[in-house]
Amino acid sequence: MKLNTLINSNKIQFNYFYNKLLNKHLSSSILGKAMKYGSMNGGKRIRPYLVKEASKIVKLNKNNMMILASCIESIHSYSLIHDDLPSMDNDDYRRGKLSTHKKFNEATAILAGDALHDFAFELISGHLKNIDEKTNLKIINFLSKSTGHIGLAGGQSLDLIYERKNVNINNILEMYKKKTGKLFEFSFSSPFILANETKQRINFSKEYGLLFGQIFQIIDDVLDQINSFERIGKTPGKDKKQGKSTLLKIIGKEKIIDFCNNKINKFINKNKKEFSENKFLEDLLKFNLTRFN
Ligand code: GRG
């Protein structure tokens, strides 16, 4: 089956579970409604797909797989709600619909983001089953690092600082690693951690997720420039207008695919055993490069 079909079918399963979970836990207050709007208003659900594929490798139970995925999408939705705010990337649209601060108001959107962040920690600290307290603490600690100053928030800060600045490729890759890579790293490696895999395999899963996220962001920047509102669901061409520092700006569109392929092939060569035991890992990594189609 084609990867796009698999991702879409997982999206349907995930949305069913996540919608039920949100309905069970969120009230019908304005805040609850804004949280639901910001997290159920579309989205490709790529991160839950990475959780699923990693869970398949380590045979993680379904409850824990779905809780991890829900927790990650709550953090992701939080980051998108805040990213759209006037003080951040200032976009009235997300996923083809009004962004949360436009649908509700700015204060409600800030609170909805905050509360989705907290909801993620509520899930990961209280809803995983059959794991010992030490492993649970370890995964909570890892999520905190992935989202905080050395993760998403740190990356977003660099993204803002680098606007209209002369930065080099390493600066940009470091920013991508934090702003996008860290949550993908968590998505792919958290099942390995919960399954108590070896240190070596956990390291592999972290590197895989980080690389996936970096490439995802490199391509996302290209899509921002070449696509229409209908394709990306938000205002296109904003990176250029806002003077964002992107890899695209430094090396140009023609070299992007080669740059990504180089990185991917180096990583595959370094980890031949994992890639030969799990054939789909290569296709999944290269899926990023088909996002233009
Ligand atoms: C600390 C979590 C946290 C947030 C505050 C605003 C912010 C700091 C971080 C935002 C980082 C950000 C917007 C990164 C971009 C990552 C990215 C490529 C988002 C788009 O992901 P898709 O394409 O989106 O998976 P869908 O809509 O499909 O879910």
GROMACS .gro file of C-alpha atoms and ligand atoms in nm:
model
  322
    1MET     CA    1   0.000   0.000   0.000
    2LYS     CA    2   0.120   0.354  -0.074
    3LEU     CA    3   0.262   0.551   0.218
    4ASN     CA    4   0.014   0.835   0.169
    5THR     CA    5  -0.274   0.588   0.200
    6LEU     CA    6  -0.124   0.437   0.517
    7ILE     CA    7  -0.075   0.783   0.671
    8ASN     CA    8  -0.432   0.880   0.586
    9SER     CA    9  -0.582   0.564   0.727
   10ASN     CA   10  -0.381   0.611   1.049
   11LYS     CA   11  -0.505   0.970   1.060
   12ILE     CA   12  -0.866   0.847   1.062
   13GLN     CA   13  -0.797   0.600   1.343
   14PHE     CA   14  -0.603   0.860   1.540
   15ASN     CA   15  -0.868   1.131   1.498
   16TYR     CA   16  -1.137   0.893   1.622
   17PHE     CA   17  -0.941   0.816   1.940
   18TYR     CA   18  -0.822   1.174   1.999
   19ASN     CA   19  -1.167   1.324   1.945
   20LYS     CA   20  -1.315   1.086   2.202
   21LEU     CA   21  -1.036   1.163   2.447
   22LEU     CA   22  -1.085   1.540   2.410
   23ASN     CA   23  -1.462   1.509   2.446
   24LYS     CA   24  -1.414   1.307   2.764
   25HIS     CA   25  -1.170   1.552   2.923
   26LEU     CA   26  -1.257   1.898   2.793
   27SER     CA   27  -1.552   2.101   2.917
   28SER     CA   28  -1.789   2.295   2.692
   29SER     CA   29  -1.643   2.624   2.815
   30ILE     CA   30  -1.496   2.875   2.567
   31LEU     CA   31  -1.149   2.752   2.662
   32GLY     CA   32  -1.246   2.388   2.602
   33LYS     CA   33  -1.397   2.483   2.265
   34ALA     CA   34  -1.082   2.674   2.161
   35MET     CA   35  -0.861   2.381   2.265
   36LYS     CA   36  -1.072   2.146   2.058
   37TYR     CA   37  -1.077   2.386   1.761
   38GLY     CA   38  -0.698   2.426   1.767
   39SER     CA   39  -0.635   2.054   1.783
   40MET     CA   40  -0.913   1.903   1.568
   41ASN     CA   41  -0.921   2.157   1.282
   42GLY     CA   42  -0.737   1.936   1.036
   43GLY     CA   43  -0.373   1.837   1.027
   44LYS     CA   44  -0.191   1.558   0.849
   45ARG     CA   45  -0.113   1.371   1.173
   46ILE     CA   46   0.237   1.277   1.056
   47ARG     CA   47   0.372   1.258   1.410
   48PRO     CA   48   0.112   0.997   1.517
   49TYR     CA   49   0.218   0.797   1.212
   50LEU     CA   50   0.579   0.798   1.332
   51VAL     CA   51   0.459   0.684   1.675
   52LYS     CA   52   0.269   0.402   1.507
   53GLU     CA   53   0.563   0.280   1.297
   54ALA     CA   54   0.801   0.292   1.594
   55SER     CA   55   0.543   0.111   1.810
   56LYS     CA   56   0.518  -0.159   1.547
   57ILE     CA   57   0.895  -0.219   1.564
   58VAL     CA   58   0.904  -0.249   1.944
   59LYS     CA   59   0.556  -0.405   1.981
   60LEU     CA   60   0.422  -0.134   2.212
   61ASN     CA   61   0.066  -0.185   2.334
   62LYS     CA   62  -0.213   0.011   2.163
   63ASN     CA   63  -0.316   0.220   2.464
   64ASN     CA   64   0.034   0.354   2.519
   65MET     CA   65   0.082   0.416   2.148
   66MET     CA   66  -0.241   0.620   2.129
   67ILE     CA   67  -0.164   0.814   2.449
   68LEU     CA   68   0.183   0.906   2.317
   69ALA     CA   69   0.033   1.017   1.985
   70SER     CA   70  -0.239   1.223   2.157
   71CYS     CA   71   0.012   1.383   2.386
   72ILE     CA   72   0.237   1.477   2.090
   73GLU     CA   73  -0.051   1.620   1.884
   74SER     CA   74  -0.161   1.827   2.185
   75ILE     CA   75   0.190   1.978   2.207
   76HIS     CA   76   0.202   2.022   1.829
   77SER     CA   77  -0.140   2.195   1.824
   78TYR     CA   78  -0.030   2.418   2.110
   79SER     CA   79   0.280   2.520   1.916
   80LEU     CA   80   0.074   2.598   1.603
   81ILE     CA   81  -0.182   2.807   1.796
   82HIS     CA   82   0.100   3.011   1.949
   83ASP     CA   83   0.297   3.025   1.623
   84ASP     CA   84   0.000   3.195   1.451
   85LEU     CA   85  -0.031   3.470   1.715
   86PRO     CA   86   0.036   3.832   1.607
   87SER     CA   87   0.352   3.842   1.821
   88MET     CA   88   0.491   3.529   1.653
   89ASP     CA   89   0.436   3.443   1.285
   90ASN     CA   90   0.108   3.636   1.270
   91ASP     CA   91  -0.116   3.432   1.042
   92ASP     CA   92  -0.494   3.453   1.023
   93TYR     CA   93  -0.518   3.106   0.873
   94ARG     CA   94  -0.408   2.757   0.968
   95ARG     CA   95  -0.501   2.432   0.798
   96GLY     CA   96  -0.726   2.630   0.560
   97LYS     CA   97  -0.938   2.769   0.846
   98LEU     CA   98  -0.924   3.076   1.068
   99SER     CA   99  -0.641   3.046   1.317
  100THR     CA  100  -0.750   3.004   1.678
  101HIS     CA  101  -0.693   3.369   1.781
  102LYS     CA  102  -0.906   3.482   1.483
  103LYS     CA  103  -1.184   3.232   1.550
  104PHE     CA  104  -1.191   3.320   1.922
  105ASN     CA  105  -0.965   3.601   2.046
  106GLU     CA  106  -0.598   3.641   2.131
  107ALA     CA  107  -0.626   3.583   2.505
  108THR     CA  108  -0.834   3.269   2.454
  109ALA     CA  109  -0.585   3.138   2.196
  110ILE     CA  110  -0.291   3.190   2.433
  111LEU     CA  111  -0.477   3.006   2.707
  112ALA     CA  112  -0.590   2.727   2.473
  113GLY     CA  113  -0.226   2.672   2.373
  114ASP     CA  114  -0.113   2.672   2.735
  115ALA     CA  115  -0.391   2.433   2.835
  116LEU     CA  116  -0.316   2.192   2.548
  117HIS     CA  117   0.045   2.184   2.664
  118ASP     CA  118  -0.071   2.097   3.014
  119PHE     CA  119  -0.316   1.841   2.876
  120ALA     CA  120  -0.021   1.663   2.710
  121PHE     CA  121   0.154   1.634   3.047
  122GLU     CA  122  -0.172   1.521   3.210
  123LEU     CA  123  -0.189   1.238   2.956
  124ILE     CA  124   0.172   1.130   2.974
  125SER     CA  125   0.185   1.139   3.353
  126GLY     CA  126  -0.145   0.965   3.421
  127HIS     CA  127  -0.265   0.757   3.128
  128LEU     CA  128   0.018   0.523   3.027
  129LYS     CA  129  -0.044   0.164   3.135
  130ASN     CA  130   0.185  -0.120   3.246
  131ILE     CA  131   0.496   0.089   3.289
  132ASP     CA  132   0.704   0.138   3.603
  133GLU     CA  133   0.729   0.478   3.769
  134LYS     CA  134   1.094   0.521   3.675
  135THR     CA  135   1.025   0.480   3.303
  136ASN     CA  136   0.722   0.708   3.331
  137LEU     CA  137   0.934   0.980   3.492
  138LYS     CA  138   1.200   0.934   3.225
  139ILE     CA  139   0.950   0.988   2.944
  140ILE     CA  140   0.797   1.294   3.114
  141ASN     CA  141   1.145   1.440   3.155
  142PHE     CA  142   1.221   1.372   2.789
  143LEU     CA  143   0.900   1.543   2.675
  144SER     CA  144   0.979   1.848   2.890
  145LYS     CA  145   1.320   1.877   2.724
  146SER     CA  146   1.174   1.826   2.378
  147THR     CA  147   0.926   2.113   2.415
  148GLY     CA  148   1.119   2.360   2.631
  149HIS     CA  149   1.418   2.590   2.595
  150ILE     CA  150   1.638   2.327   2.430
  151GLY     CA  151   1.347   2.205   2.215
  152LEU     CA  152   1.048   2.365   2.043
  153ALA     CA  153   1.043   2.689   2.240
  154GLY     CA  154   1.420   2.733   2.199
  155GLY     CA  155   1.394   2.667   1.825
  156GLN     CA  156   1.107   2.911   1.783
  157SER     CA  157   1.311   3.174   1.966
  158LEU     CA  158   1.604   3.120   1.724
  159ASP     CA  159   1.361   3.139   1.431
  160LEU     CA  160   1.252   3.485   1.547
  161ILE     CA  161   1.605   3.603   1.632
  162TYR     CA  162   1.738   3.494   1.289
  163GLU     CA  163   1.483   3.705   1.095
  164ARG     CA  164   1.666   3.939   0.857
  165LYS     CA  165   2.006   3.820   0.986
  166ASN     CA  166   2.302   3.667   0.808
  167VAL     CA  167   2.324   3.318   0.954
  168ASN     CA  168   2.506   3.009   0.828
  169ILE     CA  169   2.379   2.662   0.735
  170ASN     CA  170   2.475   2.515   1.073
  171ASN     CA  171   2.278   2.786   1.256
  172ILE     CA  172   1.975   2.703   1.044
  173LEU     CA  173   2.004   2.327   1.086
  174GLU     CA  174   2.035   2.373   1.463
  175MET     CA  175   1.720   2.589   1.462
  176TYR     CA  176   1.531   2.324   1.257
  177LYS     CA  177   1.652   2.053   1.491
  178LYS     CA  178   1.500   2.232   1.787
  179LYS     CA  179   1.187   2.389   1.642
  180THR     CA  180   1.073   2.082   1.444
  181GLY     CA  181   1.318   1.796   1.496
  182LYS     CA  182   1.277   1.760   1.871
  183LEU     CA  183   0.906   1.672   1.856
  184PHE     CA  184   0.969   1.423   1.574
  185GLU     CA  185   1.256   1.281   1.779
  186PHE     CA  186   1.016   1.232   2.068
  187SER     CA  187   0.751   1.083   1.835
  188PHE     CA  188   0.977   0.814   1.697
  189SER     CA  189   1.186   0.735   2.004
  190SER     CA  190   0.929   0.745   2.286
  191PRO     CA  191   0.791   0.397   2.195
  192PHE     CA  192   1.149   0.259   2.209
  193ILE     CA  193   1.193   0.413   2.554
  194LEU     CA  194   0.861   0.279   2.685
  195ALA     CA  195   0.950  -0.066   2.551
  196ASN     CA  196   1.282  -0.053   2.742
  197GLU     CA  197   1.486  -0.106   2.428
  198THR     CA  198   1.869  -0.104   2.441
  199LYS     CA  199   2.056   0.226   2.464
  200GLN     CA  200   2.190   0.170   2.116
  201ARG     CA  201   1.844   0.125   1.963
  202ILE     CA  202   1.705   0.423   2.156
  203ASN     CA  203   1.990   0.634   2.018
  204PHE     CA  204   1.913   0.514   1.668
  205SER     CA  205   1.544   0.601   1.709
  206LYS     CA  206   1.631   0.949   1.837
  207GLU     CA  207   1.863   1.019   1.547
  208TYR     CA  208   1.602   0.890   1.301
  209GLY     CA  209   1.331   1.116   1.442
  210LEU     CA  210   1.560   1.420   1.452
  211LEU     CA  211   1.670   1.373   1.093
  212PHE     CA  212   1.310   1.317   0.982
  213GLY     CA  213   1.208   1.643   1.150
  214GLN     CA  214   1.496   1.842   1.003
  215ILE     CA  215   1.418   1.723   0.650
  216PHE     CA  216   1.045   1.783   0.712
  217GLN     CA  217   1.120   2.146   0.800
  218ILE     CA  218   1.359   2.198   0.505
  219ILE     CA  219   1.082   2.084   0.269
  220ASP     CA  220   0.815   2.280   0.460
  221ASP     CA  221   1.005   2.600   0.387
  222VAL     CA  222   1.013   2.518   0.016
  223LEU     CA  223   0.638   2.443   0.020
  224ASP     CA  224   0.577   2.780   0.187
  225GLN     CA  225   0.740   2.950  -0.108
  226ILE     CA  226   0.605   2.751  -0.404
  227ASN     CA  227   0.253   2.656  -0.297
  228SER     CA  228  -0.090   2.818  -0.290
  229PHE     CA  229  -0.315   2.881   0.011
  230GLU     CA  230  -0.526   2.582  -0.099
  231ARG     CA  231  -0.224   2.350  -0.077
  232ILE     CA  232  -0.070   2.467   0.253
  233GLY     CA  233  -0.379   2.603   0.432
  234LYS     CA  234  -0.202   2.919   0.550
  235THR     CA  235  -0.076   3.238   0.390
  236PRO     CA  236   0.192   3.135   0.139
  237GLY     CA  237   0.521   3.318   0.082
  238LYS     CA  238   0.536   3.456   0.435
  239ASP     CA  239   0.890   3.336   0.510
  240LYS     CA  240   1.028   3.560   0.235
  241LYS     CA  241   0.815   3.858   0.340
  242GLN     CA  242   0.917   3.823   0.704
  243GLY     CA  243   1.284   3.782   0.613
  244LYS     CA  244   1.301   3.431   0.763
  245SER     CA  245   1.636   3.258   0.754
  246THR     CA  246   1.586   2.928   0.575
  247LEU     CA  247   1.808   2.671   0.409
  248LEU     CA  248   1.618   2.747   0.089
  249LYS     CA  249   1.734   3.107   0.103
  250ILE     CA  250   2.098   3.004   0.144
  251ILE     CA  251   2.139   2.715  -0.101
  252GLY     CA  252   1.844   2.765  -0.342
  253LYS     CA  253   1.564   2.532  -0.446
  254GLU     CA  254   1.769   2.339  -0.703
  255LYS     CA  255   2.012   2.207  -0.441
  256ILE     CA  256   1.758   2.121  -0.170
  257ILE     CA  257   1.674   1.766  -0.283
  258ASP     CA  258   2.042   1.671  -0.322
  259PHE     CA  259   2.120   1.819   0.019
  260CYS     CA  260   1.844   1.610   0.180
  261ASN     CA  261   1.930   1.293  -0.012
  262ASN     CA  262   2.291   1.323   0.099
  263LYS     CA  263   2.193   1.347   0.462
  264ILE     CA  264   1.946   1.058   0.432
  265ASN     CA  265   2.191   0.827   0.252
  266LYS     CA  266   2.469   0.897   0.501
  267PHE     CA  267   2.235   0.807   0.785
  268ILE     CA  268   2.115   0.488   0.613
  269ASN     CA  269   2.475   0.378   0.552
  270LYS     CA  270   2.559   0.435   0.915
  271ASN     CA  271   2.261   0.227   1.031
  272LYS     CA  272   2.244  -0.056   0.776
  273LYS     CA  273   2.121  -0.317   1.024
  274GLU     CA  274   1.810  -0.123   1.136
  275PHE     CA  275   1.724  -0.028   0.778
  276SER     CA  276   1.759  -0.382   0.647
  277GLU     CA  277   1.549  -0.526   0.932
  278ASN     CA  278   1.274  -0.265   0.885
  279LYS     CA  279   1.247  -0.192   0.515
  280PHE     CA  280   0.973   0.073   0.553
  281LEU     CA  281   1.209   0.303   0.747
  282GLU     CA  282   1.383   0.416   0.429
  283ASP     CA  283   1.057   0.491   0.243
  284LEU     CA  284   0.925   0.681   0.542
  285LEU     CA  285   1.235   0.900   0.561
  286LYS     CA  286   1.223   0.963   0.187
  287PHE     CA  287   0.849   1.037   0.207
  288ASN     CA  288   0.950   1.391   0.298
  289LEU     CA  289   1.089   1.441  -0.051
  290THR     CA  290   0.757   1.342  -0.211
  291ARG     CA  291   0.565   1.618  -0.034
  292PHE     CA  292   0.606   1.833  -0.346
  293ASN     CA  293   0.386   1.594  -0.550
  294GRG     C1  294   0.703   2.548   2.340
  294GRG     C2  295   0.548   2.396   2.218
  294GRG     C3  296   0.601   2.529   2.235
  294GRG     C4  297   0.554   2.629   2.155
  294GRG     C5  298   0.591   2.768   2.160
  294GRG     C6  299   0.531   2.869   1.874
  294GRG     C7  300   0.637   2.777   1.921
  294GRG     C8  301   0.692   2.794   2.059
  294GRG     C9  302   0.690   2.684   1.844
  294GRG    C10  303   0.643   2.663   1.704
  294GRG    C11  304   0.735   2.584   1.630
  294GRG    C12  305   0.683   2.561   1.494
  294GRG    C13  306   0.563   2.630   1.441
  294GRG    C14  307   0.747   2.475   1.419
  294GRG    C15  308   0.701   2.441   1.283
  294GRG    C16  309   0.688   2.295   1.274
  294GRG    C17  310   0.604   2.258   1.154
  294GRG    C18  311   0.672   2.215   1.030
  294GRG    C19  312   0.472   2.265   1.161
  294GRG    C20  313   0.379   2.215   1.058
  294GRG     O1  314   0.363   2.078   1.087
  294GRG     P1  315   0.263   1.986   1.001
  294GRG     O2  316   0.287   2.011   0.856
  294GRG     O3  317   0.124   2.050   1.041
  294GRG     O4  318   0.275   1.848   1.050
  294GRG     P2  319  -0.022   1.983   1.038
  294GRG     O5  320  -0.114   2.100   1.016
  294GRG     O6  321  -0.026   1.884   0.925
  294GRG     O7  322  -0.043   1.921   1.171
   0.00000   0.00000   0.00000
